[in-house]
Structures are given as C-alpha cells and as structure tokens.
Short mmCIF file of C-alpha atoms and ligand atoms in Angstrom, two decimals:
data_model
loop_
_atom_site.label_atom_id
_atom_site.label_comp_id
_atom_site.label_asym_id
_atom_site.label_seq_id
_atom_site.Cartn_x
_atom_site.Cartn_y
_atom_site.Cartn_z
CA MET A 162 68.53 180.20 -32.47
CA THR A 163 66.86 183.78 -32.39
CA VAL A 164 68.13 186.30 -34.90
CA ARG A 165 67.04 189.80 -34.77
CA VAL A 166 66.32 191.22 -38.25
CA PRO A 167 65.74 195.21 -39.13
CA ALA A 168 63.24 196.76 -41.45
CA LYS A 169 64.71 199.24 -44.28
CA VAL A 170 63.68 202.50 -46.00
CA ASN A 171 65.17 203.61 -49.11
CA LEU A 172 66.61 206.89 -49.40
CA GLN A 173 66.91 206.64 -53.15
CA LEU A 174 65.35 204.24 -55.42
CA SER A 175 65.97 204.95 -58.60
CA VAL A 176 64.26 202.46 -61.16
CA GLY A 177 65.97 202.10 -64.75
CA PRO A 178 64.49 200.24 -67.79
CA LEU A 179 62.80 197.11 -67.50
CA ARG A 180 64.82 194.29 -68.28
CA ASP A 181 64.31 190.95 -70.07
CA ASP A 182 64.36 189.02 -67.23
CA GLY A 183 61.35 191.01 -65.37
CA TYR A 184 63.61 193.09 -63.16
CA HIS A 185 64.67 196.59 -63.33
CA ASP A 186 68.12 198.08 -62.91
CA LEU A 187 67.90 199.87 -59.62
CA VAL A 188 70.28 202.48 -57.74
CA ASN A 189 68.87 201.35 -54.56
CA VAL A 190 70.17 203.11 -51.33
CA PHE A 191 68.81 200.99 -48.36
CA HIS A 192 68.91 202.13 -44.75
CA ALA A 193 68.33 199.73 -41.96
CA VAL A 194 66.31 201.02 -39.15
CA SER A 195 65.65 200.22 -35.64
CA LEU A 196 62.03 198.18 -36.52
CA THR A 197 62.84 194.66 -36.19
CA ASP A 198 61.41 190.83 -36.66
CA GLU A 199 62.68 188.18 -34.87
CA VAL A 200 62.61 184.69 -36.35
CA THR A 201 63.39 181.78 -33.71
CA ALA A 202 64.32 178.39 -35.18
CA VAL A 203 63.94 175.10 -33.07
CA PRO A 204 64.19 171.65 -34.06
CA SER A 205 61.52 169.78 -35.16
CA GLU A 206 60.52 167.10 -37.15
CA ARG A 207 59.36 168.55 -40.15
CA LEU A 208 59.59 172.39 -41.61
CA HIS A 209 56.69 174.42 -39.60
CA ILE A 210 56.27 178.32 -39.49
CA SER A 211 54.45 180.18 -37.48
CA VAL A 212 53.76 183.92 -37.55
CA GLU A 213 52.74 186.17 -34.72
CA ALA A 214 52.88 190.42 -34.16
CA ALA A 215 55.39 191.15 -31.73
CA PRO A 216 54.61 191.95 -28.37
CA ARG A 217 52.82 195.93 -28.45
CA SER A 218 53.23 195.82 -32.53
CA ARG A 219 49.97 196.39 -34.19
CA VAL A 220 51.06 194.48 -37.63
CA ASP A 221 48.24 192.69 -39.01
CA VAL A 222 49.77 189.11 -39.79
CA ALA A 223 46.88 187.78 -41.35
CA GLY A 224 47.82 187.66 -44.71
CA VAL A 225 51.33 186.18 -44.10
CA PRO A 226 51.50 182.68 -45.68
CA THR A 227 52.75 180.06 -43.09
CA GLY A 228 53.30 177.38 -45.71
CA ARG A 229 55.92 177.40 -48.71
CA GLY A 230 54.82 180.77 -49.83
CA ASN A 231 56.35 182.05 -46.80
CA LEU A 232 59.79 183.61 -48.04
CA ALA A 233 61.35 182.26 -44.71
CA ALA A 234 60.14 178.57 -45.23
CA ARG A 235 62.07 179.01 -48.65
CA ALA A 236 65.26 180.37 -46.92
CA ALA A 237 65.01 177.43 -44.83
CA LEU A 238 64.69 174.53 -47.66
CA LEU A 239 67.55 176.29 -49.36
CA VAL A 240 69.98 176.20 -46.38
CA ALA A 241 68.70 172.37 -46.10
CA ALA A 242 69.42 171.76 -49.56
CA ARG A 243 72.96 173.37 -49.07
CA LEU A 244 74.02 171.34 -46.32
CA GLY A 245 72.12 168.08 -47.40
CA VAL A 246 70.21 167.78 -44.16
CA GLU A 247 66.24 167.66 -43.16
CA PRO A 248 64.58 170.31 -43.10
CA GLN A 249 63.74 169.77 -39.40
CA ALA A 250 62.75 172.97 -37.77
CA ALA A 251 59.94 175.22 -36.41
CA LEU A 252 60.19 178.73 -37.41
CA ARG A 253 58.39 181.26 -35.25
CA ILE A 254 58.32 184.83 -36.78
CA ARG A 255 57.60 187.73 -34.38
CA LYS A 256 56.84 190.40 -36.96
CA ALA A 257 57.01 194.58 -35.81
CA ILE A 258 57.88 195.46 -39.67
CA PRO A 259 54.55 196.21 -41.29
CA VAL A 260 53.47 193.51 -43.74
CA ALA A 261 53.54 194.08 -47.68
CA GLY A 262 54.49 197.78 -46.32
CA GLY A 263 57.14 198.42 -48.54
CA MET A 264 59.96 197.96 -45.63
CA ALA A 265 61.39 194.63 -46.82
CA GLY A 266 59.65 192.60 -43.94
CA GLY A 267 59.33 189.48 -45.65
CA SER A 268 62.94 189.81 -46.99
CA ALA A 269 64.18 190.58 -43.34
CA ASP A 270 62.13 187.42 -42.53
CA ALA A 271 64.21 185.12 -44.92
CA ALA A 272 67.28 186.75 -43.96
CA ALA A 273 66.84 185.78 -40.39
CA ALA A 274 65.81 182.40 -41.58
CA LEU A 275 69.09 181.49 -43.40
CA VAL A 276 71.29 182.73 -40.40
CA ALA A 277 68.92 181.10 -37.66
CA CYS A 278 69.02 177.55 -39.83
CA ALA A 279 72.35 177.75 -41.10
CA ARG A 280 73.66 178.07 -37.29
CA LEU A 281 70.96 175.28 -36.24
CA TRP A 282 71.35 172.66 -38.75
CA ASP A 283 75.62 173.18 -38.88
CA ASP A 284 77.87 173.66 -35.74
CA ARG A 285 81.38 173.12 -37.43
CA GLU A 286 83.67 175.89 -36.06
CA ASP A 287 84.16 176.55 -39.72
CA PRO A 288 80.74 176.36 -41.17
CA LEU A 289 79.85 175.21 -44.57
CA LEU A 290 77.70 178.62 -45.01
CA GLY A 291 79.81 181.20 -44.38
CA ARG A 292 79.05 185.06 -44.81
CA ALA A 293 79.39 184.97 -48.50
CA GLU A 294 77.44 181.61 -49.20
CA LEU A 295 74.66 183.40 -47.17
CA LEU A 296 74.87 186.38 -49.20
CA GLU A 297 74.47 184.27 -52.36
CA LEU A 298 71.19 182.40 -50.96
CA ALA A 299 69.78 185.72 -50.12
CA ALA A 300 70.04 187.22 -53.62
CA GLU A 301 68.59 183.75 -54.90
CA LEU A 302 65.34 184.36 -52.62
CA GLY A 303 64.82 187.73 -53.32
CA SER A 304 66.13 191.29 -54.27
CA ASP A 305 66.08 192.84 -50.87
CA VAL A 306 67.12 189.79 -48.59
CA PRO A 307 70.89 190.56 -48.98
CA PHE A 308 70.43 193.71 -47.56
CA ALA A 309 68.72 192.65 -44.34
CA LEU A 310 71.96 190.69 -43.75
CA VAL A 311 74.31 193.57 -44.17
CA GLY A 312 72.03 195.86 -42.47
CA GLY A 313 73.68 199.78 -41.99
CA THR A 314 73.26 201.71 -45.06
CA ALA A 315 74.21 200.55 -48.18
CA VAL A 316 73.96 201.37 -52.01
CA GLY A 317 72.39 198.52 -54.01
CA LEU A 318 73.22 197.95 -58.04
CA GLY A 319 71.71 195.62 -60.44
CA ARG A 320 68.03 194.32 -58.96
CA GLY A 321 69.57 195.94 -55.40
CA GLU A 322 71.19 192.99 -54.53
CA ARG A 323 74.87 193.87 -55.47
CA LEU A 324 75.59 195.96 -52.31
CA THR A 325 78.31 198.24 -51.37
CA PRO A 326 78.43 200.05 -47.68
CA ALA A 327 77.71 203.73 -47.88
CA LEU A 328 80.00 205.98 -45.32
CA THR A 329 77.97 207.23 -42.92
CA ARG A 330 78.16 209.56 -39.85
CA GLY A 331 75.79 209.48 -36.29
CA THR A 332 72.14 208.45 -36.71
CA PHE A 333 69.06 209.69 -38.07
CA HIS A 334 65.81 209.41 -36.63
CA TRP A 335 62.61 208.74 -38.23
CA VAL A 336 58.85 208.34 -38.08
CA PHE A 337 57.04 205.84 -40.01
CA ALA A 338 53.02 206.27 -40.82
CA LEU A 339 52.05 202.56 -41.28
CA ALA A 340 48.72 202.64 -43.35
CA GLU A 341 45.98 200.03 -43.92
CA GLY A 342 46.41 197.11 -46.08
CA GLY A 343 49.89 196.55 -48.14
CA LEU A 344 50.49 197.07 -51.46
CA SER A 345 51.90 194.64 -54.08
CA THR A 346 55.85 195.24 -54.74
CA PRO A 347 55.32 193.96 -58.28
CA ALA A 348 52.01 195.68 -59.08
CA VAL A 349 53.95 199.27 -58.15
CA TYR A 350 56.90 198.57 -60.34
CA ASP A 351 54.14 197.64 -63.23
CA GLU A 352 52.26 201.00 -62.17
CA CYS A 353 55.62 202.72 -62.43
CA ASP A 354 56.07 201.68 -65.96
CA ARG A 355 52.76 202.22 -67.28
CA LEU A 356 52.97 205.90 -65.98
CA ARG A 357 56.18 206.20 -67.69
CA ALA A 358 55.02 204.70 -71.06
CA ALA A 359 51.89 207.11 -71.14
CA ARG A 360 54.06 210.04 -70.36
CA GLY A 361 56.29 208.78 -73.29
CA GLU A 362 59.37 208.86 -70.88
CA ARG A 363 62.54 206.76 -71.53
CA PRO A 364 64.35 205.56 -68.34
CA ARG A 365 67.92 205.85 -68.47
CA SER A 366 70.01 204.16 -66.08
CA PRO A 367 70.00 205.35 -62.87
CA LYS A 368 73.35 206.90 -60.91
CA VAL A 369 73.82 207.40 -57.03
CA SER A 370 72.99 210.70 -55.52
CA GLU A 371 75.89 212.84 -54.56
CA GLU A 372 74.16 215.03 -52.48
CA LEU A 373 72.75 211.94 -50.83
CA MET A 374 76.10 210.47 -50.17
CA THR A 375 77.73 213.85 -48.63
CA ALA A 376 74.61 214.21 -46.67
CA LEU A 377 75.27 210.77 -45.37
CA ALA A 378 79.08 210.94 -44.56
CA THR A 379 78.43 213.91 -43.05
CA GLY A 380 75.74 212.80 -40.92
CA ASP A 381 73.81 216.47 -42.21
CA ALA A 382 69.81 215.33 -41.81
CA LYS A 383 68.57 218.94 -43.44
CA GLY A 384 70.97 217.36 -46.62
CA LEU A 385 69.55 214.03 -46.46
CA GLY A 386 66.08 215.20 -46.31
CA GLY A 387 66.13 217.31 -49.33
CA ALA A 388 67.91 214.30 -50.77
CA LEU A 389 65.45 211.19 -50.28
CA THR A 390 63.93 210.37 -53.78
CA ASN A 391 61.99 207.51 -54.92
CA ASP A 392 61.02 206.69 -58.33
CA LEU A 393 58.34 204.35 -57.41
CA GLN A 394 56.27 207.15 -54.97
CA PRO A 395 54.06 208.35 -58.31
CA ALA A 396 53.15 204.65 -58.67
CA ALA A 397 52.04 204.18 -55.17
CA LEU A 398 50.42 207.30 -54.97
CA LEU A 399 48.05 206.40 -57.54
CA LEU A 400 47.60 203.13 -55.86
CA LYS A 401 46.83 204.33 -52.64
CA PRO A 402 45.72 207.90 -52.84
CA ALA A 403 45.50 208.45 -49.00
CA LEU A 404 49.01 208.66 -48.85
CA ARG A 405 49.19 212.08 -50.41
CA ARG A 406 47.48 213.35 -47.23
CA THR A 407 49.58 211.23 -45.22
CA LEU A 408 53.04 212.88 -46.87
CA ALA A 409 51.56 216.21 -47.11
CA ALA A 410 50.86 216.55 -43.21
CA GLY A 411 54.29 214.95 -42.46
CA ARG A 412 55.63 218.06 -44.53
CA ASP A 413 53.39 220.50 -43.16
CA LEU A 414 54.49 219.25 -39.54
CA GLY A 415 58.28 220.21 -40.10
CA ALA A 416 59.72 216.90 -41.08
CA LEU A 417 62.86 217.35 -43.08
CA GLY A 418 62.18 215.02 -45.82
CA ALA A 419 58.87 212.81 -46.33
CA LEU A 420 58.80 209.94 -48.74
CA VAL A 421 57.03 206.44 -49.64
CA SER A 422 59.24 203.78 -48.38
CA GLY A 423 60.25 201.41 -51.51
CA SER A 424 56.98 200.12 -53.20
CA GLY A 425 54.93 201.78 -50.32
CA PRO A 426 52.27 202.04 -48.58
CA THR A 427 54.17 202.85 -45.21
CA CYS A 428 55.36 206.62 -45.37
CA ALA A 429 58.81 207.54 -43.81
CA PHE A 430 59.68 210.91 -42.00
CA LEU A 431 63.10 212.16 -41.32
CA ALA A 432 63.21 214.34 -37.75
CA GLU A 433 66.18 216.29 -36.61
CA SER A 434 66.18 214.70 -33.80
CA ASP A 435 64.29 212.12 -31.43
CA GLU A 436 62.53 214.72 -29.51
CA HIS A 437 61.67 216.12 -33.19
CA ALA A 438 60.52 212.60 -34.01
CA ALA A 439 58.67 212.16 -30.92
CA ASP A 440 56.50 215.72 -31.46
CA LEU A 441 56.41 214.72 -35.37
CA GLU A 442 54.47 211.47 -33.96
CA ALA A 443 52.33 213.00 -31.68
CA GLY A 444 51.22 215.55 -34.64
CA LEU A 445 50.90 212.58 -37.33
CA ASP A 446 48.76 210.88 -34.74
CA ALA A 447 46.72 214.27 -33.84
CA ALA A 448 46.14 214.32 -37.90
CA GLY A 449 44.80 211.18 -38.19
CA VAL A 450 46.48 210.14 -41.44
CA ALA A 451 48.22 206.57 -40.54
CA ALA A 452 46.74 203.43 -39.43
CA ALA A 453 49.68 203.07 -36.85
CA LEU A 454 53.15 205.18 -36.11
CA VAL A 455 56.20 203.70 -35.69
CA ARG A 456 59.51 205.86 -34.30
CA ALA A 457 62.89 204.48 -35.21
CA HIS A 458 66.35 204.90 -36.04
CA GLY A 459 69.30 204.37 -38.34
CA PRO A 460 71.43 202.98 -39.32
CA VAL A 461 71.50 199.35 -37.54
CA SER A 462 73.04 196.28 -38.14
CA GLY A 463 71.76 193.76 -40.15
CA ALA A 464 70.54 189.99 -39.26
CA THR A 465 71.86 189.66 -35.74
CA ILE A 466 71.89 185.97 -33.75
CA ILE A 467 70.33 187.61 -30.01
O1 C5P B 261 63.43 190.37 -55.92
P1 C5P B 261 61.76 190.45 -55.62
O2 C5P B 261 61.16 189.07 -55.63
O3 C5P B 261 62.10 190.70 -54.23
O4 C5P B 261 61.07 191.36 -56.02
C1 C5P B 261 59.79 191.45 -56.57
C2 C5P B 261 59.47 192.00 -57.55
O5 C5P B 261 59.73 193.28 -57.99
C3 C5P B 261 59.67 191.50 -58.72
O6 C5P B 261 58.87 190.23 -59.51
C4 C5P B 261 59.34 192.66 -59.64
O7 C5P B 261 58.29 192.80 -60.18
C5 C5P B 261 60.07 194.05 -59.08
N1 C5P B 261 61.20 194.18 -58.99
C6 C5P B 261 61.75 194.77 -60.14
N2 C5P B 261 63.33 195.20 -60.11
C7 C5P B 261 63.89 195.31 -59.10
C8 C5P B 261 63.56 194.68 -57.64
C9 C5P B 261 62.19 194.16 -58.06
O8 C5P B 261 60.80 195.14 -60.89
N3 C5P B 261 65.18 195.42 -59.25
#
C-alpha cells in the first residue's frame, strides 16, 4: 500500500495570542504543492520504520527518527489502537519534502501512514476508519496533519486543524529554496512570542485576508504574490539571518511574492508561469543563496493511494 502526500506552503500564517494549552490561535491558509513524499506500508511482524531520500532528491534524512519518535509511527500505532489490531507493518518513507523545513513534511508522512495503515489493516467494504475518523486522528497527531489528508488550498482555524476549502482557480507556480539545516517549529513560535513581548505588541485574533481569497478565487498570481503573509517570518529570519539574502535575491529576480514557508527555513517564491519559475530557479541557483532548489505547482490533492 503506497500513499503519495504533498508538502504545503502557507499563503497566510497569522498568529494570534498564545493559548493556555501552549498553542496559538491561527488563520493558516494552507496550499498543497507538487513536492511529495511516499509512504509504503507492507505487512510485517512488528512495526518498523525506514526513511530514505527519494530518488533524485537531495533531502538530508539523517535527523529523522526511525523509532516511535517518528510521527508516522505514532500514526500507525493510533490506527492499530482504533482498529483493535497489532501494529504489524513496515513503513518505508521516501522523502522529497525537506526535513524540519516549514513544509509540514513530518505531518505529511503521518497523514500518509494513517491512510496506508487504515487500508492495510481494514479491507472491509465499509471501513471502520472513514474520512471523518481519519481527520480526527490526524488532528490528534498534529496541527498540520489534517491538511495533508485534504490537500488543495484550505483555510485552517483554531490550531490550524479546523479546515475549510478555499475557492481557487488555475495553477500557481512556485520555486522553493531549501536551506542547510532545519528550524524547530516550537522554537520559532517561542521567538515570535518573545519578539512581540519585547516590542510591547498584543496580538489580536487573526482574520482571513480578503485580498488573498480574491486572488485565489480569480487565479490572479500577481494579486496572490502581494497578499502572501507570514507572522512567523521575522522570528525565522532572526534565527537564520542568511534567509534575508535568499528572499532578497528572489525579489530582485522578479518573483511575484517571496516569503518564508511556515516556520522555515525553506523560502517560497511565486512565479508568473512555469517558464518564469524555471528562470527564477536558475537565477537563485546562480546567486548561490540556497542549499537546493525545487520547482513545484499547486494546488494538488492530499494523501492519495497510488
Ligand atoms: O501541532 P504540532 O505538534 O505540529 O505543533 C508543533 C508546535 O508548534 C507546538 O508544540 C507549538 O509550539 C507550535 N504551534 C503553536 N500554535 C499552533 C500550532 C503549532 O504554537 N497553532
């Protein structure tokens, strides 16, 4: 059972106040792009996880845990517990999504593992774990996991797990600049809180950007480029100052929009067309401001059995 699952870029990431449970209320507009991981589940006596870089991808998988610290392993255990079966599967994860890159790669793998294990262990015509149940398990695993199941473009409220599809038209073309090393999501949120406190800012409840929704609905890439926002970006730039040069290089090369993806350090650049994306990629490569570059388009579907 092999499941393909996309990375995400956040088109709007508005961070509200810190809640009592340690999370922040968000307006998180997710957009799934054609940079994907694959998770294969095969029957095995016990749960086993292996992680490798996908062919032709230069993702560094050295830091990915292969034990129960892997979110995909936790997904498998959760599915087994719900179905009342032993977690008898070997999960092989082939990664093209950068690790700790702000593109929800770990969440994507967990979503893929949910789908793969649910199918592997329950072949009833009317499965016990349908779409609604899988979405619930996904939200238990992490704030970004439900979106990896759903894909497309969606507005996430609450922790980001309460999803509503966004109306979009056409395809958007992206270049992603991968950085050397990752950033820890909790560390970036902490830095964001610290920065705000130092500036005496009191964050208000975030609102969905009308400008962004209009650009998406009309397929207006220029409008979308101008409407991209990420409240975590100042914190990510403080933790990895080299990203300033990366963003500036993309803007100088004519990107319609340039921002840090999620908690970073991957930077996302919006292009006018696939051709423009290829030029942008070549320019960024020549500028030497990224460890690796990837071209992708969105929106694409969520976790899919292949
Ligand atoms: O939900 P998930 O485990 O992916 O979140 C990782 C971390 O990101 C949380 O522990 C928290 O520090 C931060 N986070 C947050 N507010 C959110 C989502 C994530 O503070 N809405």
